[in-house]
Amino acid sequence: MESLLKLEHVTICYNGEPVVRDVDLELNKGEILGVVGESGSGKSTIIKAIMGLLGNEGMVTEGDIWYKGKNVVDMPEKELRRLLGPEIAMVFQDSGAALCPIRTVGDQIYESLREHEKISRHECDRRALEMMAKIGLKDGGRVLKSYPFELSGGMNQRVGICISMLQNPSLLLADEPTSALDVTVQKQVVEEMLLMRREYETAMVVVTHNIGVVEKMADQVLVLKNGEVREYGKTAQVLTAPTDPYTKELMRSVLRLKRA
């Protein structure tokens, strides 16, 4: 079976300086990969490379990124843009900041969908309300008419998930999707993302500092340090019986409640 996503010996540079070195990973339909490591280890850089969002200073200098058998590194920009949204979507760390502050949520959702398909505003709103209901975003009609600054951080994060999932993408890339949220809302967002996996068999790459999120969501874990893979394998094995000294140190740093 062909992998949905495969990175082979990927090295990424900014201004000629390597920040990610020789990364290999593989993801099949419906699987979730957790990417962990300290700040600056290259976690977000990897998913930005998959999306083609490295900017003018960033570049994949070695290796290949395959999506459904197509190499996105060599893909023309127009072809890649056709994939982004319907096939590959992203939830940003702070979805509120990723939204335009002077346009309503409904307007931005409509613009996002219209970029890839012919759709009426009425049909767009219907689909958006249906998705919002699925992910627990109550009072969807009010949300569509609201500006991002009128919504809480948790609601904006759900709006980000809603926009990313509206076209049922095969691959969802999530960059610290819960870091800006309180613990209760974190749990809800994790459950909503798992619901998307169950409903649509969406594969996900979840970048996070939160080992609890990885434990709850991920089938596999990739551990990065200074842009290099230190450990990669099944979640249970990596979290409970790591072999790499850095991973062992990382796991020891996780606070856990002990029952008396």
mmCIF file of C-alpha atoms in Angstrom:
data_model
loop_
_atom_site.group_PDB
_atom_site.id
_atom_site.type_symbol
_atom_site.label_atom_id
_atom_site.label_comp_id
_atom_site.label_asym_id
_atom_site.label_seq_id
_atom_site.Cartn_x
_atom_site.Cartn_y
_atom_site.Cartn_z
ATOM 1 C CA MET A 1 0.000 0.000 0.000
ATOM 2 C CA GLU A 2 1.323 3.412 -0.966
ATOM 3 C CA SER A 3 1.959 5.785 1.939
ATOM 4 C CA LEU A 4 -0.138 8.915 2.210
ATOM 5 C CA LEU A 5 2.883 10.968 3.302
ATOM 6 C CA LYS A 6 6.542 10.045 3.174
ATOM 7 C CA LEU A 7 9.646 12.101 3.929
ATOM 8 C CA GLU A 8 12.934 10.679 2.671
ATOM 9 C CA HIS A 9 16.255 12.091 3.942
ATOM 10 C CA VAL A 10 14.818 15.622 4.175
ATOM 11 C CA THR A 11 17.184 18.463 5.048
ATOM 12 C CA ILE A 12 15.772 21.991 5.397
ATOM 13 C CA CYS A 13 17.853 25.172 5.466
ATOM 14 C CA TYR A 14 17.176 28.811 6.309
ATOM 15 C CA ASN A 15 19.587 31.210 4.583
ATOM 16 C CA GLY A 16 21.811 28.244 3.768
ATOM 17 C CA GLU A 17 22.017 27.039 7.385
ATOM 18 C CA PRO A 18 20.535 23.554 8.020
ATOM 19 C CA VAL A 19 17.860 23.551 10.732
ATOM 20 C CA VAL A 20 16.438 20.083 10.002
ATOM 21 C CA ARG A 21 18.739 17.252 8.939
ATOM 22 C CA ASP A 22 18.079 13.921 7.224
ATOM 23 C CA VAL A 23 14.510 13.329 8.451
ATOM 24 C CA ASP A 24 12.611 10.200 7.428
ATOM 25 C CA LEU A 25 8.977 9.531 8.335
ATOM 26 C CA GLU A 26 5.977 7.736 6.912
ATOM 27 C CA LEU A 27 2.245 8.178 7.477
ATOM 28 C CA ASN A 28 -0.657 6.085 6.204
ATOM 29 C CA LYS A 29 -4.337 6.949 5.856
ATOM 30 C CA GLY A 30 -5.986 7.584 9.226
ATOM 31 C CA GLU A 31 -2.737 7.484 11.227
ATOM 32 C CA ILE A 32 -1.636 10.185 13.662
ATOM 33 C CA LEU A 33 2.021 11.104 14.139
ATOM 34 C CA GLY A 34 3.085 13.183 17.140
ATOM 35 C CA VAL A 35 6.221 15.301 16.695
ATOM 36 C CA VAL A 36 7.854 16.330 19.981
ATOM 37 C CA GLY A 37 11.017 18.068 21.118
ATOM 38 C CA GLU A 38 12.177 21.276 22.738
ATOM 39 C CA SER A 39 11.623 24.723 21.222
ATOM 40 C CA GLY A 40 13.804 25.324 18.170
ATOM 41 C CA SER A 41 14.208 21.626 17.387
ATOM 42 C CA GLY A 42 12.601 21.987 13.927
ATOM 43 C CA LYS A 43 9.128 20.566 14.595
ATOM 44 C CA SER A 44 7.139 23.380 12.963
ATOM 45 C CA THR A 45 9.680 23.671 10.140
ATOM 46 C CA ILE A 46 8.865 20.129 8.998
ATOM 47 C CA ILE A 47 5.130 20.759 8.609
ATOM 48 C CA LYS A 48 5.758 24.157 7.000
ATOM 49 C CA ALA A 49 7.924 22.381 4.424
ATOM 50 C CA ILE A 50 5.081 19.964 3.641
ATOM 51 C CA MET A 51 2.758 22.960 3.090
ATOM 52 C CA GLY A 52 5.320 24.947 1.088
ATOM 53 C CA LEU A 53 5.288 27.694 3.732
ATOM 54 C CA LEU A 54 9.013 28.076 4.380
ATOM 55 C CA GLY A 55 9.081 31.563 2.847
ATOM 56 C CA ASN A 56 11.845 33.069 0.741
ATOM 57 C CA GLU A 57 14.606 32.252 3.227
ATOM 58 C CA GLY A 58 13.707 28.586 3.741
ATOM 59 C CA MET A 59 14.284 25.669 1.389
ATOM 60 C CA VAL A 60 14.303 21.869 1.274
ATOM 61 C CA THR A 61 17.892 21.379 0.139
ATOM 62 C CA GLU A 62 18.036 17.580 0.209
ATOM 63 C CA GLY A 63 15.555 14.726 0.092
ATOM 64 C CA ASP A 64 11.945 14.363 -1.018
ATOM 65 C CA ILE A 65 8.481 14.917 0.471
ATOM 66 C CA TRP A 66 5.967 12.553 -1.128
ATOM 67 C CA TYR A 67 2.208 13.038 -0.848
ATOM 68 C CA LYS A 68 0.139 10.305 -2.528
ATOM 69 C CA GLY A 69 3.128 9.494 -4.695
ATOM 70 C CA LYS A 70 3.750 13.096 -5.793
ATOM 71 C CA ASN A 71 6.860 14.998 -4.747
ATOM 72 C CA VAL A 72 5.668 18.312 -3.282
ATOM 73 C CA VAL A 73 9.236 19.675 -3.184
ATOM 74 C CA ASP A 74 9.367 19.819 -6.992
ATOM 75 C CA MET A 75 5.691 20.636 -7.471
ATOM 76 C CA PRO A 76 4.795 23.893 -9.286
ATOM 77 C CA GLU A 77 3.205 26.468 -6.981
ATOM 78 C CA LYS A 78 -0.159 26.382 -8.793
ATOM 79 C CA GLU A 79 -0.410 22.620 -8.444
ATOM 80 C CA LEU A 80 0.539 22.763 -4.759
ATOM 81 C CA ARG A 81 -2.086 25.455 -4.110
ATOM 82 C CA ARG A 82 -4.746 23.144 -5.526
ATOM 83 C CA LEU A 83 -3.791 20.549 -2.907
ATOM 84 C CA LEU A 84 -3.779 22.949 0.050
ATOM 85 C CA GLY A 85 -7.265 22.897 1.529
ATOM 86 C CA PRO A 86 -9.010 20.004 -0.242
ATOM 87 C CA GLU A 87 -6.134 17.535 0.316
ATOM 88 C CA ILE A 88 -3.725 18.995 2.892
ATOM 89 C CA ALA A 89 -4.949 21.379 5.594
ATOM 90 C CA MET A 90 -3.351 23.064 8.585
ATOM 91 C CA VAL A 91 -4.447 24.134 12.057
ATOM 92 C CA PHE A 92 -2.180 26.924 13.305
ATOM 93 C CA GLN A 93 -0.947 27.376 16.865
ATOM 94 C CA ASP A 94 -3.063 30.510 17.271
ATOM 95 C CA SER A 95 -5.967 30.299 14.842
ATOM 96 C CA GLY A 96 -7.265 33.683 16.009
ATOM 97 C CA ALA A 97 -4.053 35.347 14.839
ATOM 98 C CA ALA A 98 -4.223 33.453 11.525
ATOM 99 C CA LEU A 99 -7.675 34.929 10.819
ATOM 100 C CA CYS A 100 -8.232 38.417 9.416
ATOM 101 C CA PRO A 101 -9.443 40.646 12.293
ATOM 102 C CA ILE A 102 -11.604 42.943 10.144
ATOM 103 C CA ARG A 103 -13.651 40.293 8.346
ATOM 104 C CA THR A 104 -16.302 38.020 9.834
ATOM 105 C CA VAL A 105 -15.670 34.335 10.350
ATOM 106 C CA GLY A 106 -18.410 33.524 7.813
ATOM 107 C CA ASP A 107 -16.812 35.709 5.138
ATOM 108 C CA GLN A 108 -13.435 34.043 5.661
ATOM 109 C CA ILE A 109 -14.864 30.535 5.532
ATOM 110 C CA TYR A 110 -16.709 31.398 2.312
ATOM 111 C CA GLU A 111 -13.536 32.817 0.743
ATOM 112 C CA SER A 112 -11.589 29.687 1.729
ATOM 113 C CA LEU A 113 -14.127 27.312 0.159
ATOM 114 C CA ARG A 114 -14.725 29.413 -2.946
ATOM 115 C CA GLU A 115 -11.003 29.268 -3.740
ATOM 116 C CA HIS A 116 -11.371 25.556 -4.501
ATOM 117 C CA GLU A 117 -14.978 24.961 -5.552
ATOM 118 C CA LYS A 118 -18.056 26.670 -6.924
ATOM 119 C CA ILE A 119 -20.344 27.117 -3.936
ATOM 120 C CA SER A 120 -23.136 29.469 -2.905
ATOM 121 C CA ARG A 121 -22.946 31.420 0.345
ATOM 122 C CA HIS A 122 -26.039 29.596 1.591
ATOM 123 C CA GLU A 123 -24.461 26.169 0.984
ATOM 124 C CA CYS A 124 -21.191 27.327 2.540
ATOM 125 C CA ASP A 125 -22.961 28.480 5.711
ATOM 126 C CA ARG A 126 -24.919 25.209 5.870
ATOM 127 C CA ARG A 127 -21.754 23.124 5.689
ATOM 128 C CA ALA A 128 -19.953 25.348 8.179
ATOM 129 C CA LEU A 129 -22.807 25.114 10.692
ATOM 130 C CA GLU A 130 -22.877 21.327 10.295
ATOM 131 C CA MET A 131 -19.137 21.064 10.940
ATOM 132 C CA MET A 132 -19.311 23.468 13.906
ATOM 133 C CA ALA A 133 -22.022 21.331 15.486
ATOM 134 C CA LYS A 134 -19.835 18.220 15.062
ATOM 135 C CA ILE A 135 -16.873 19.801 16.847
ATOM 136 C CA GLY A 136 -18.941 21.214 19.675
ATOM 137 C CA LEU A 137 -18.991 24.862 18.608
ATOM 138 C CA LYS A 138 -22.381 25.980 19.849
ATOM 139 C CA ASP A 139 -24.361 28.925 18.481
ATOM 140 C CA GLY A 140 -22.733 28.559 15.040
ATOM 141 C CA GLY A 141 -24.952 31.238 13.497
ATOM 142 C CA ARG A 142 -23.546 33.849 15.873
ATOM 143 C CA VAL A 143 -19.981 32.604 15.284
ATOM 144 C CA LEU A 144 -20.340 33.042 11.495
ATOM 145 C CA LYS A 145 -21.413 36.671 12.006
ATOM 146 C CA SER A 146 -18.657 37.390 14.543
ATOM 147 C CA TYR A 147 -15.195 38.876 14.073
ATOM 148 C CA PRO A 148 -12.285 36.815 15.486
ATOM 149 C CA PHE A 149 -11.664 39.338 18.287
ATOM 150 C CA GLU A 150 -15.231 38.794 19.495
ATOM 151 C CA LEU A 151 -14.534 35.090 20.144
ATOM 152 C CA SER A 152 -12.546 33.378 22.886
ATOM 153 C CA GLY A 153 -9.251 31.597 22.191
ATOM 154 C CA GLY A 154 -10.965 28.213 22.386
ATOM 155 C CA MET A 155 -13.692 29.273 19.958
ATOM 156 C CA ASN A 156 -11.151 30.664 17.481
ATOM 157 C CA GLN A 157 -9.210 27.409 17.688
ATOM 158 C CA ARG A 158 -12.381 25.492 16.880
ATOM 159 C CA VAL A 159 -13.027 27.866 13.969
ATOM 160 C CA GLY A 160 -9.530 26.995 12.711
ATOM 161 C CA ILE A 161 -10.335 23.275 12.943
ATOM 162 C CA CYS A 162 -13.675 23.885 11.217
ATOM 163 C CA ILE A 163 -12.040 25.719 8.281
ATOM 164 C CA SER A 164 -9.335 23.074 7.911
ATOM 165 C CA MET A 165 -11.812 20.173 7.950
ATOM 166 C CA LEU A 166 -14.606 21.601 5.756
ATOM 167 C CA GLN A 167 -13.217 20.021 2.599
ATOM 168 C CA ASN A 168 -12.473 16.681 4.286
ATOM 169 C CA PRO A 169 -8.703 16.729 3.666
ATOM 170 C CA SER A 170 -6.750 13.481 3.710
ATOM 171 C CA LEU A 171 -3.948 15.059 5.760
ATOM 172 C CA LEU A 172 -4.229 17.536 8.635
ATOM 173 C CA LEU A 173 -1.114 19.293 9.931
ATOM 174 C CA ALA A 174 -1.556 20.763 13.418
ATOM 175 C CA ASP A 175 1.057 23.140 14.860
ATOM 176 C CA GLU A 176 0.666 23.246 18.661
ATOM 177 C CA PRO A 177 -3.145 23.172 18.323
ATOM 178 C CA THR A 178 -3.749 23.189 22.096
ATOM 179 C CA SER A 179 -0.882 25.272 23.524
ATOM 180 C CA ALA A 180 -2.840 28.547 23.765
ATOM 181 C CA LEU A 181 -5.829 26.929 25.494
ATOM 182 C CA ASP A 182 -6.726 26.128 29.092
ATOM 183 C CA VAL A 183 -6.706 22.479 30.152
ATOM 184 C CA THR A 184 -10.467 21.915 29.827
ATOM 185 C CA VAL A 185 -10.585 23.314 26.293
ATOM 186 C CA GLN A 186 -7.401 21.386 25.380
ATOM 187 C CA LYS A 187 -9.212 18.141 26.177
ATOM 188 C CA GLN A 188 -12.202 19.165 24.067
ATOM 189 C CA VAL A 189 -10.041 20.139 21.067
ATOM 190 C CA VAL A 190 -8.136 16.820 21.238
ATOM 191 C CA GLU A 191 -11.429 14.901 21.307
ATOM 192 C CA GLU A 192 -12.734 16.950 18.368
ATOM 193 C CA MET A 193 -9.634 16.162 16.299
ATOM 194 C CA LEU A 194 -9.950 12.459 17.119
ATOM 195 C CA LEU A 195 -13.572 12.660 15.995
ATOM 196 C CA MET A 196 -12.358 13.970 12.622
ATOM 197 C CA ARG A 197 -10.088 10.921 12.340
ATOM 198 C CA ARG A 198 -12.990 8.564 13.108
ATOM 199 C CA GLU A 199 -15.449 10.332 10.776
ATOM 200 C CA TYR A 200 -13.189 10.946 7.762
ATOM 201 C CA GLU A 201 -10.090 8.739 8.301
ATOM 202 C CA THR A 202 -8.018 11.903 8.333
ATOM 203 C CA ALA A 203 -4.290 11.357 8.873
ATOM 204 C CA MET A 204 -2.583 13.930 11.096
ATOM 205 C CA VAL A 205 0.835 15.263 11.996
ATOM 206 C CA VAL A 206 0.541 16.929 15.400
ATOM 207 C CA VAL A 207 3.418 19.144 16.558
ATOM 208 C CA THR A 208 3.284 19.639 20.321
ATOM 209 C CA HIS A 209 5.209 20.110 23.566
ATOM 210 C CA ASN A 210 2.395 18.367 25.408
ATOM 211 C CA ILE A 211 3.247 14.702 25.982
ATOM 212 C CA GLY A 212 -0.300 14.139 27.282
ATOM 213 C CA VAL A 213 -1.686 15.167 23.883
ATOM 214 C CA VAL A 214 0.683 12.732 22.158
ATOM 215 C CA GLU A 215 -0.275 9.955 24.572
ATOM 216 C CA LYS A 216 -3.974 10.535 23.858
ATOM 217 C CA MET A 217 -3.791 11.033 20.085
ATOM 218 C CA ALA A 218 -0.735 9.606 18.390
ATOM 219 C CA ASP A 219 -0.105 6.170 16.883
ATOM 220 C CA GLN A 220 3.570 7.015 16.340
ATOM 221 C CA VAL A 221 5.992 9.536 17.833
ATOM 222 C CA LEU A 222 8.989 11.302 16.301
ATOM 223 C CA VAL A 223 11.418 12.939 18.736
ATOM 224 C CA LEU A 224 13.542 15.828 17.437
ATOM 225 C CA LYS A 225 16.548 17.574 18.952
ATOM 226 C CA ASN A 226 18.486 20.296 17.136
ATOM 227 C CA GLY A 227 16.841 19.311 13.849
ATOM 228 C CA GLU A 228 17.799 15.643 14.064
ATOM 229 C CA VAL A 229 15.605 12.607 14.727
ATOM 230 C CA ARG A 230 16.539 11.027 18.029
ATOM 231 C CA GLU A 231 13.771 8.445 18.217
ATOM 232 C CA TYR A 232 10.875 7.335 16.020
ATOM 233 C CA GLY A 233 8.401 4.548 16.659
ATOM 234 C CA LYS A 234 5.125 3.387 18.178
ATOM 235 C CA THR A 235 3.779 5.750 20.833
ATOM 236 C CA ALA A 236 3.675 3.202 23.670
ATOM 237 C CA GLN A 237 7.253 2.118 23.039
ATOM 238 C CA VAL A 238 8.710 5.634 22.725
ATOM 239 C CA LEU A 239 6.883 7.043 25.760
ATOM 240 C CA THR A 240 7.283 4.114 28.143
ATOM 241 C CA ALA A 241 10.511 2.416 27.028
ATOM 242 C CA PRO A 242 12.630 4.938 25.073
ATOM 243 C CA THR A 243 16.072 3.868 23.929
ATOM 244 C CA ASP A 244 17.671 7.240 23.144
ATOM 245 C CA PRO A 245 19.242 9.133 26.088
ATOM 246 C CA TYR A 246 17.602 12.417 25.013
ATOM 247 C CA THR A 247 14.151 10.811 24.833
ATOM 248 C CA LYS A 248 14.690 9.306 28.295
ATOM 249 C CA GLU A 249 15.588 12.771 29.598
ATOM 250 C CA LEU A 250 12.543 14.282 27.870
ATOM 251 C CA MET A 251 10.223 11.688 29.422
ATOM 252 C CA ARG A 252 11.728 12.276 32.884
ATOM 253 C CA SER A 253 10.867 15.964 32.552
ATOM 254 C CA VAL A 254 7.136 15.226 32.161
ATOM 255 C CA LEU A 255 5.236 15.976 35.357
ATOM 256 C CA ARG A 256 2.945 13.152 36.430
ATOM 257 C CA LEU A 257 0.544 12.980 39.359
ATOM 258 C CA LYS A 258 1.256 10.129 41.763
ATOM 259 C CA ARG A 259 -1.576 8.629 43.762
ATOM 260 C CA ALA A 260 -0.936 8.051 47.448
#
